mmCIF file of C-alpha atoms in Angstrom:
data_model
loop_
_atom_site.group_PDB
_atom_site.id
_atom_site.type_symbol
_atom_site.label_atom_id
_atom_site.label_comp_id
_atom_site.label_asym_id
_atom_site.label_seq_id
_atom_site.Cartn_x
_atom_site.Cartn_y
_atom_site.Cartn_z
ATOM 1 C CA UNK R 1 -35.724 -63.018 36.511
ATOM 2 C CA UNK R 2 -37.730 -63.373 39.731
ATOM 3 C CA UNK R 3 -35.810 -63.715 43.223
ATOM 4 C CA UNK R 4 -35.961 -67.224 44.301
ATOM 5 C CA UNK R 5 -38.670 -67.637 47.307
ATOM 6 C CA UNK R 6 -37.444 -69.558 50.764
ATOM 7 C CA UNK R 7 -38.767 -72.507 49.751
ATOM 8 C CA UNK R 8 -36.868 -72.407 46.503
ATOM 9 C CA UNK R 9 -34.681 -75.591 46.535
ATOM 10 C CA UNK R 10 -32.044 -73.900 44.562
ATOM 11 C CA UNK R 11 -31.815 -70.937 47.016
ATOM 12 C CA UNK R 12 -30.060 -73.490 49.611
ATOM 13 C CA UNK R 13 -26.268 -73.829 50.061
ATOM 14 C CA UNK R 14 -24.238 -77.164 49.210
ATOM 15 C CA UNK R 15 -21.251 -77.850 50.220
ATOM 16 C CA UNK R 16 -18.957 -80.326 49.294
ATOM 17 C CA UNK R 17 -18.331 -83.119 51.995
ATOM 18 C CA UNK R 18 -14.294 -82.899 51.599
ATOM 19 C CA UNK R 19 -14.575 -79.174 52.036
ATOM 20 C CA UNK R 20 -17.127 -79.917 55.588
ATOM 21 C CA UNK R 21 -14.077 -82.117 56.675
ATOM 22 C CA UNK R 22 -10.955 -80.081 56.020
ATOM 23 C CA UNK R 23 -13.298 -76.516 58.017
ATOM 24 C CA UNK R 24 -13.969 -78.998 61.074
ATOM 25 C CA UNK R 25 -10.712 -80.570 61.631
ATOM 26 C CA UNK R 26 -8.596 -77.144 61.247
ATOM 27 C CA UNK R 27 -10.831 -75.031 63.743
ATOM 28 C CA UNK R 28 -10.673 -78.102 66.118
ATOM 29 C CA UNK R 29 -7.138 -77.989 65.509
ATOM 30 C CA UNK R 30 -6.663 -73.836 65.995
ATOM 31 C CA UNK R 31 -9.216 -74.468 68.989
ATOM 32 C CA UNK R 32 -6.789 -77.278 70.387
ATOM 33 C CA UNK R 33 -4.249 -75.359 70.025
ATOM 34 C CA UNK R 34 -5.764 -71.805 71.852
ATOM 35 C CA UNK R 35 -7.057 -74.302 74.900
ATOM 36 C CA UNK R 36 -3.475 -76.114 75.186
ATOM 37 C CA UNK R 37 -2.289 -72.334 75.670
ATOM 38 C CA UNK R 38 -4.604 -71.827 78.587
ATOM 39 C CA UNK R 39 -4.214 -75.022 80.490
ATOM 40 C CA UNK R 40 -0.776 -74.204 80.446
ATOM 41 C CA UNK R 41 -1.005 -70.525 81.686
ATOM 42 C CA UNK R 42 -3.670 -72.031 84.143
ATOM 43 C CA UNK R 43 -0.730 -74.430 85.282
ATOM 44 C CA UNK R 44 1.762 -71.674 85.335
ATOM 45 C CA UNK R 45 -0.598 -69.328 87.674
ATOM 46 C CA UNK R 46 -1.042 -72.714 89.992
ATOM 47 C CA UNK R 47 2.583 -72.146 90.363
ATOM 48 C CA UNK R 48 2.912 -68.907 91.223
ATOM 49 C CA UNK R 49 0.237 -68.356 93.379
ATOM 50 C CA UNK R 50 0.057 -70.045 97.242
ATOM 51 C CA UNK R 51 -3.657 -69.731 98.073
ATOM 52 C CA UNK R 52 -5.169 -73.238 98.475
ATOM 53 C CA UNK R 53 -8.788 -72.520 97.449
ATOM 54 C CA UNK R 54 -7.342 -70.833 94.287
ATOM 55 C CA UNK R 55 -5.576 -73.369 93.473
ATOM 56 C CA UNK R 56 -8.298 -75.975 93.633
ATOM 57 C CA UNK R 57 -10.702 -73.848 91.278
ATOM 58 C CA UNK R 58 -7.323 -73.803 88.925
ATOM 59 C CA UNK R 59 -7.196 -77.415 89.128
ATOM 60 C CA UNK R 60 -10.940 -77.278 88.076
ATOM 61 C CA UNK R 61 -10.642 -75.177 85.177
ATOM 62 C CA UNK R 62 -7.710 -76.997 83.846
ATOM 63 C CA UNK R 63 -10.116 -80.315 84.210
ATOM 64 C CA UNK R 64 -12.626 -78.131 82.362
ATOM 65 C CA UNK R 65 -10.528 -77.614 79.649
ATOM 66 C CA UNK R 66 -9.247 -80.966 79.173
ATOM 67 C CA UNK R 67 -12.577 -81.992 78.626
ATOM 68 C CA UNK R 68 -13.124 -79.258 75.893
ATOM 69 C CA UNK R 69 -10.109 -81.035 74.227
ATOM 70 C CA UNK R 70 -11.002 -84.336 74.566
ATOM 71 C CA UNK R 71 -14.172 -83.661 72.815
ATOM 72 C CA UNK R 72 -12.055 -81.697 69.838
ATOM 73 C CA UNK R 73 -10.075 -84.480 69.466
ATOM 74 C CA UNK R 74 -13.213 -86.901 69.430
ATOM 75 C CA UNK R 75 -14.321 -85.057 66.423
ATOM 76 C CA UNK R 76 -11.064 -84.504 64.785
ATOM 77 C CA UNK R 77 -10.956 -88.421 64.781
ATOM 78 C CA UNK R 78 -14.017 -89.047 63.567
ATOM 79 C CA UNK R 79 -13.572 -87.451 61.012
ATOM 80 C CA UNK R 80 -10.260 -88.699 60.508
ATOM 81 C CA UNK R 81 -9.172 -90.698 56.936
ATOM 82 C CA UNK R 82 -8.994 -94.133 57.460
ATOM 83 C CA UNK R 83 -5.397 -95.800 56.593
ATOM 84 C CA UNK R 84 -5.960 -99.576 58.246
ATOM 85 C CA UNK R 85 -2.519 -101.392 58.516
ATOM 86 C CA UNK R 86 -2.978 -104.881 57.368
ATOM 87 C CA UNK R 87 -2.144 -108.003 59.735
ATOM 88 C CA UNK R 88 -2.941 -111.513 59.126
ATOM 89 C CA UNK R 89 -4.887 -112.529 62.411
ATOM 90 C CA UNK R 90 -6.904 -115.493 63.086
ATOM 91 C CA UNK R 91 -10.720 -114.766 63.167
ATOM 92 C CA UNK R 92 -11.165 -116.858 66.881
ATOM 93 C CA UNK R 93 -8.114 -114.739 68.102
ATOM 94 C CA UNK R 94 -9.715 -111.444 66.936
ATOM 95 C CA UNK R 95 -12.943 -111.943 68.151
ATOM 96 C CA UNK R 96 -11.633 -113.716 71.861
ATOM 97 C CA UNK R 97 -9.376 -110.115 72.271
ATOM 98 C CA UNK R 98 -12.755 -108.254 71.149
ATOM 99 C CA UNK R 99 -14.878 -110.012 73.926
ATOM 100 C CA UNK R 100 -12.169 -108.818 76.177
ATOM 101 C CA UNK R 101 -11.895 -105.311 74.971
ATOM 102 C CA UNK R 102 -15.635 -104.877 75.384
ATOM 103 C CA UNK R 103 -15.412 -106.072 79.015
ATOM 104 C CA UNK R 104 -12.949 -103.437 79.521
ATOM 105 C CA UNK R 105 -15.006 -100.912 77.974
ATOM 106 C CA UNK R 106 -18.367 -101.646 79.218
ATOM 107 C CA UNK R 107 -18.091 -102.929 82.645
ATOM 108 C CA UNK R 108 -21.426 -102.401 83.834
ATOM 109 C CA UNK R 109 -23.093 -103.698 80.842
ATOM 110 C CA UNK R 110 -20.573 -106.786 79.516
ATOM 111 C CA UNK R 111 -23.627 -109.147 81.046
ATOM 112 C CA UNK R 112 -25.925 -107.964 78.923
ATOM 113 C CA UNK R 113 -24.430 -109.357 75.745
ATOM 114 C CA UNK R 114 -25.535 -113.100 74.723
ATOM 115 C CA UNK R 115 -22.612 -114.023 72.703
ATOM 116 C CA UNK R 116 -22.820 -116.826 69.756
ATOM 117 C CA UNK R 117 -19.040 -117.526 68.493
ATOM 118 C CA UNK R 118 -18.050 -119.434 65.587
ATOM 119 C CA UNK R 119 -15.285 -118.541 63.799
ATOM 120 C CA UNK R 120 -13.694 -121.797 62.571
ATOM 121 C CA UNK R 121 -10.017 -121.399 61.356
ATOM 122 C CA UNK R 122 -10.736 -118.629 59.306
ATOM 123 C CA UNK R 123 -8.014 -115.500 58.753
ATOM 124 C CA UNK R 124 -8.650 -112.334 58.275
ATOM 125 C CA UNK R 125 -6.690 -109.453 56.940
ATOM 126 C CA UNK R 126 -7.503 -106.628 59.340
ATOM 127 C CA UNK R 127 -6.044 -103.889 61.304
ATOM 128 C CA UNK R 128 -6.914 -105.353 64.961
ATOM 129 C CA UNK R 129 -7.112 -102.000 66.466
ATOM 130 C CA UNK R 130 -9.177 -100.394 63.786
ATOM 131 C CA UNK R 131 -11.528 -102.984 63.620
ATOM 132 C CA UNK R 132 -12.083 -103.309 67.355
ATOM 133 C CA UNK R 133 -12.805 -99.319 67.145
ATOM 134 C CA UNK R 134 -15.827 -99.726 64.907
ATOM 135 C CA UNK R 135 -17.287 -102.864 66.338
ATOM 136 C CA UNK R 136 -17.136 -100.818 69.975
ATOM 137 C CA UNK R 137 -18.933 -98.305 68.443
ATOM 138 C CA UNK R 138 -21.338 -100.272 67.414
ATOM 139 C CA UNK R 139 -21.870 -101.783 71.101
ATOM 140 C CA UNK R 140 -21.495 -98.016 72.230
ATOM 141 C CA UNK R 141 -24.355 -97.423 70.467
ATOM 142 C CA UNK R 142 -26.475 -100.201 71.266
ATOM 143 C CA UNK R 143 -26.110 -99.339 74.772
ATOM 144 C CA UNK R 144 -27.192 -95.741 74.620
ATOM 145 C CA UNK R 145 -30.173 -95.704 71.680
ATOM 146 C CA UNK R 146 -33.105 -96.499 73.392
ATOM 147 C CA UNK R 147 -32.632 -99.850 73.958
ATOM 148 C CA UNK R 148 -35.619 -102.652 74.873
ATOM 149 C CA UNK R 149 -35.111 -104.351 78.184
ATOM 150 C CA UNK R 150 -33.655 -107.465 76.412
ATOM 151 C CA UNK R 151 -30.229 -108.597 76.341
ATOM 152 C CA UNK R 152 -27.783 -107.893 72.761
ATOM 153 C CA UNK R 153 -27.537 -110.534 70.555
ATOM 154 C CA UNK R 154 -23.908 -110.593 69.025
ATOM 155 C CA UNK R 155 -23.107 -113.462 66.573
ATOM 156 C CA UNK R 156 -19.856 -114.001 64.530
ATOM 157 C CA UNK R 157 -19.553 -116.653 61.894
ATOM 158 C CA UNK R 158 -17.960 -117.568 58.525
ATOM 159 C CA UNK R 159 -20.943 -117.619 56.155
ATOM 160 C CA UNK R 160 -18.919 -119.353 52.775
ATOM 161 C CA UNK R 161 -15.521 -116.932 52.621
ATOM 162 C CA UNK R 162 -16.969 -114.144 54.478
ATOM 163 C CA UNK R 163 -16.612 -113.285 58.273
ATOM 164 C CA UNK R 164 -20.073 -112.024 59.735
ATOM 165 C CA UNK R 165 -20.423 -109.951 62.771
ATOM 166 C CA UNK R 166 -24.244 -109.370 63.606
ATOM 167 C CA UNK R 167 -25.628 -107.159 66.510
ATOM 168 C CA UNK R 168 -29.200 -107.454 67.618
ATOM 169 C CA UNK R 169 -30.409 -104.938 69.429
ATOM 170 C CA UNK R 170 -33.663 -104.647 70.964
ATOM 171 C CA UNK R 171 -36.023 -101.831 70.127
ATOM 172 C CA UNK R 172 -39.550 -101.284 71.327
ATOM 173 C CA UNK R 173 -39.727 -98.892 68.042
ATOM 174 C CA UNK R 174 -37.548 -97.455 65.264
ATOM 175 C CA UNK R 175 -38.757 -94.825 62.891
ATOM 176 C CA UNK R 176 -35.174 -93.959 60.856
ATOM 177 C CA UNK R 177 -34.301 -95.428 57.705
ATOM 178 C CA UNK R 178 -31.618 -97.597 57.389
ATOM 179 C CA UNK R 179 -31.192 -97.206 53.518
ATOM 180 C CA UNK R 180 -28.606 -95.158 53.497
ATOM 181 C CA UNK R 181 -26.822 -96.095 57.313
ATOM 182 C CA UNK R 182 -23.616 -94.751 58.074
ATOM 183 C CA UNK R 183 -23.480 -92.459 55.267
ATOM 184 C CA UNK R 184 -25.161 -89.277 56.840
ATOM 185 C CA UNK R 185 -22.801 -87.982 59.258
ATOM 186 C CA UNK R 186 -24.100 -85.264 60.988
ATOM 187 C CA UNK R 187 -27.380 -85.961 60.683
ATOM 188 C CA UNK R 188 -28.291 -86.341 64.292
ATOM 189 C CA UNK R 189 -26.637 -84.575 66.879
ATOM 190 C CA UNK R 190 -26.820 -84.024 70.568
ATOM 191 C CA UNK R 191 -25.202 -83.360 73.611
ATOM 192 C CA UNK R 192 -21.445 -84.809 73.141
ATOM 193 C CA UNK R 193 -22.322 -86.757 70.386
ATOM 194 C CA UNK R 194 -22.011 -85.843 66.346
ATOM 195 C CA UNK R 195 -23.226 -88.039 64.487
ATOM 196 C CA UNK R 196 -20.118 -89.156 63.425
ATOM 197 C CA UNK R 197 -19.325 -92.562 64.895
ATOM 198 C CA UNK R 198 -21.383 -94.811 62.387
ATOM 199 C CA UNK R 199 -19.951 -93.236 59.652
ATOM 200 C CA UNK R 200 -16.474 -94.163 60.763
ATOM 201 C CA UNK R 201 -17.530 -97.568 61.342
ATOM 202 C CA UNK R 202 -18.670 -97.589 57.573
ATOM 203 C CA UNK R 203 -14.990 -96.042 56.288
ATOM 204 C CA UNK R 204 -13.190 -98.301 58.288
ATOM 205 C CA UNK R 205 -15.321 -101.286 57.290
ATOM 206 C CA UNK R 206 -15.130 -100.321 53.261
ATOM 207 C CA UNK R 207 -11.492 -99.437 54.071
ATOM 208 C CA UNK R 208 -10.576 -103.248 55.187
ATOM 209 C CA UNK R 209 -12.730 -104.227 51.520
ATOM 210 C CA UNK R 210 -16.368 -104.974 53.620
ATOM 211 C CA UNK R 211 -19.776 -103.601 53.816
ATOM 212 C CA UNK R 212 -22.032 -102.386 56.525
ATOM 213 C CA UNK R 213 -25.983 -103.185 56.924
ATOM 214 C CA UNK R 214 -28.474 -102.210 58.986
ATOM 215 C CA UNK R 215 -32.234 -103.904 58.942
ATOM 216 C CA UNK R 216 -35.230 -103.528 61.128
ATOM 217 C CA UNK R 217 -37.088 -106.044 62.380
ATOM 218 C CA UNK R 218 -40.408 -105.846 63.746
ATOM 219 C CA UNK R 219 -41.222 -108.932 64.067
ATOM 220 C CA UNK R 220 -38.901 -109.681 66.488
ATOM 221 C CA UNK R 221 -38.467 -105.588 67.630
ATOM 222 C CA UNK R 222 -34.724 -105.699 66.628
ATOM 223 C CA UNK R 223 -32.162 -103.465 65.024
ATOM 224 C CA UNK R 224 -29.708 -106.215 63.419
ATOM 225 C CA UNK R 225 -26.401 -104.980 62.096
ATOM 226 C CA UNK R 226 -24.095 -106.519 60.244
ATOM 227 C CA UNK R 227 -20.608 -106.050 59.437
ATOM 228 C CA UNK R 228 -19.569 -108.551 56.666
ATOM 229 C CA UNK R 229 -15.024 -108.934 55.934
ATOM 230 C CA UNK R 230 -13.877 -110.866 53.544
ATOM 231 C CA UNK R 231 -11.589 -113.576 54.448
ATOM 232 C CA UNK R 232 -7.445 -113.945 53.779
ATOM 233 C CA UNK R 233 -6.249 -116.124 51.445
ATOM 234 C CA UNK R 234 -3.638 -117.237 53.298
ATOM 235 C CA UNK R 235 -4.152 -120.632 54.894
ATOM 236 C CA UNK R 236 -4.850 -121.192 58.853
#
C-alpha cells in the first residue's frame, strides 16, 4: 500500500473536541499552579531582602506573573462547561442592569451605543450573571473587530414569546462566514485573544434553551447579531 502524500486528507490528525478541552484546562491548571509557586517565592525574597531597587523589579515580576495567570484563567473559563442557575427576572430589569454593566465595562465607548428598548412585561428564565457575560462579549467584540466609524445599534424586544437582543455593528467589509458562528473555537487567534469568547456566548445561549445568529449585511455594511431566549411561563 502506498504511503499517504502531504496532501493526503487522511494523513491529518483529528482530535476529538472533549479531549482539546480536558489537555487545555489541565496544563493551564499545572501552569497556574507552577506560577502561584513563584509569585509566592518572589513575595518571600521581597521579604527577605532590604534593597529598594530590588524590590521594585520584584514587585514587577510578581505583576508579570499575575498577568500570565490572568490570561490562564481567561482560557480555563472559556472553555469552561456551562451550568446557568435559573432565576425568574423581568426582561426590563435585566436589560436596565445590562445597560449599566456595559457602562461599567466600557467607559470610553458607552456613547457609542444607540440603544432601542422594549421589553414589555415579559420574564425570562435566565442566569443574570451568565447572560450579562455573553452579551458583553458580544459588545467586547464589536468594539475591537474593525469596526466602521458609526455608532452600535443594540435593540431588545419581545418578537411573539421570544426575547430578541440584536447588535448592529458597522463594517466597511466582512469576508468570514457566518454559517457556522460560534461553533469554531480556535479558529482565529491573536495576541491575548483565543478564539474562544463567541463560542461561550453560543453554550451559554443554547444552555438557557436559545440560539445564536449572525448575518451580514451589505446593504447597510452591518454585522447584525442576534441572540433569541425564550420567554418564562410564569406571569409578570
Amino acid at each position: 500500500m502506498a504511503e499517504p502524500s502531504p496532501e493526503d486528507p487522511s494523513d491529518s490528525l483529528s482530535v476529538p473536541w472533549l479531549d482539546v478541552v480536558r489537555f487545555i484546562r489541565q496544563l493551564g491548571h499545572d501552569l497556574r499552579n507552577h506560577l502561584n509557586a513563584i509569585e509566592l517565592q518572589s513575595a518571600y525574597v521581597s521579604e527577605l531582602e532590604g534593597d529598594p531597587k530590588l524590590k521594585g523589579e520584584l514587585h514587577r515580576l510578581r505583576e508579570m506573573i499575575s498577568g500570565l495567570t490572568s490570561i490562564l484563567q481567561k482560557v480555563s473559563v472559556g472553555l469552561g462547561e456551562v451550568r446557568p442557575s435559573l432565576i425568574s427576572y423581568q426582561a426590563s430589569d435585566f436589560v436596565e442592569d445590562l445597560r449599566k454593566k456595559i457602562a461599567q465595562k466600557f467607559p470610553n465607548e458607552k456613547s457609542e451605543i444607540n440603544w432601542g428598548v422594549q421589553p414589555g412585561n415579559a420574564v425570562l428564565n435566565i442566569d443574570p450573571q451568565l447572560l450579562q457575560e455573553a452579551i458583553i462579549e458580544l459588545f467586547a467584540n464589536a468594539f475591537c473587530h474593525e469596526r466602521g466609524k458609526d455608532a452600535l445599534a443594540a435593540e431588545v424586544r419581545i418578537d411573539k414569546d421570544r426575547f430578541l437582543f440584536t447588535l448592529q455593528e458597522p463594517k466597511n467589509r466582512f469576508e468570514l462566514s457566518t454559517k457556522n458562528w460560534g461553533r469554531e473555537p480556535l479558529r482565529k487567534v491573536s495576541h491575548g485573544h483565543y478564539g474562544l469568547g463567541l463560542n461561550r456566548v453560543r453554550t451559554i445561549v443554547e444552555a438557557h434553551g436559545g440560539e445564536l445568529h449572525a448575518q451580514y449585511d451589505p446593504k447597510s455594511s452591518a454585522l447584525v447579531t442576534a441572540l433569541i431566549l425564550p420567554l418564562s411561563r410564569e406571569k409578570a
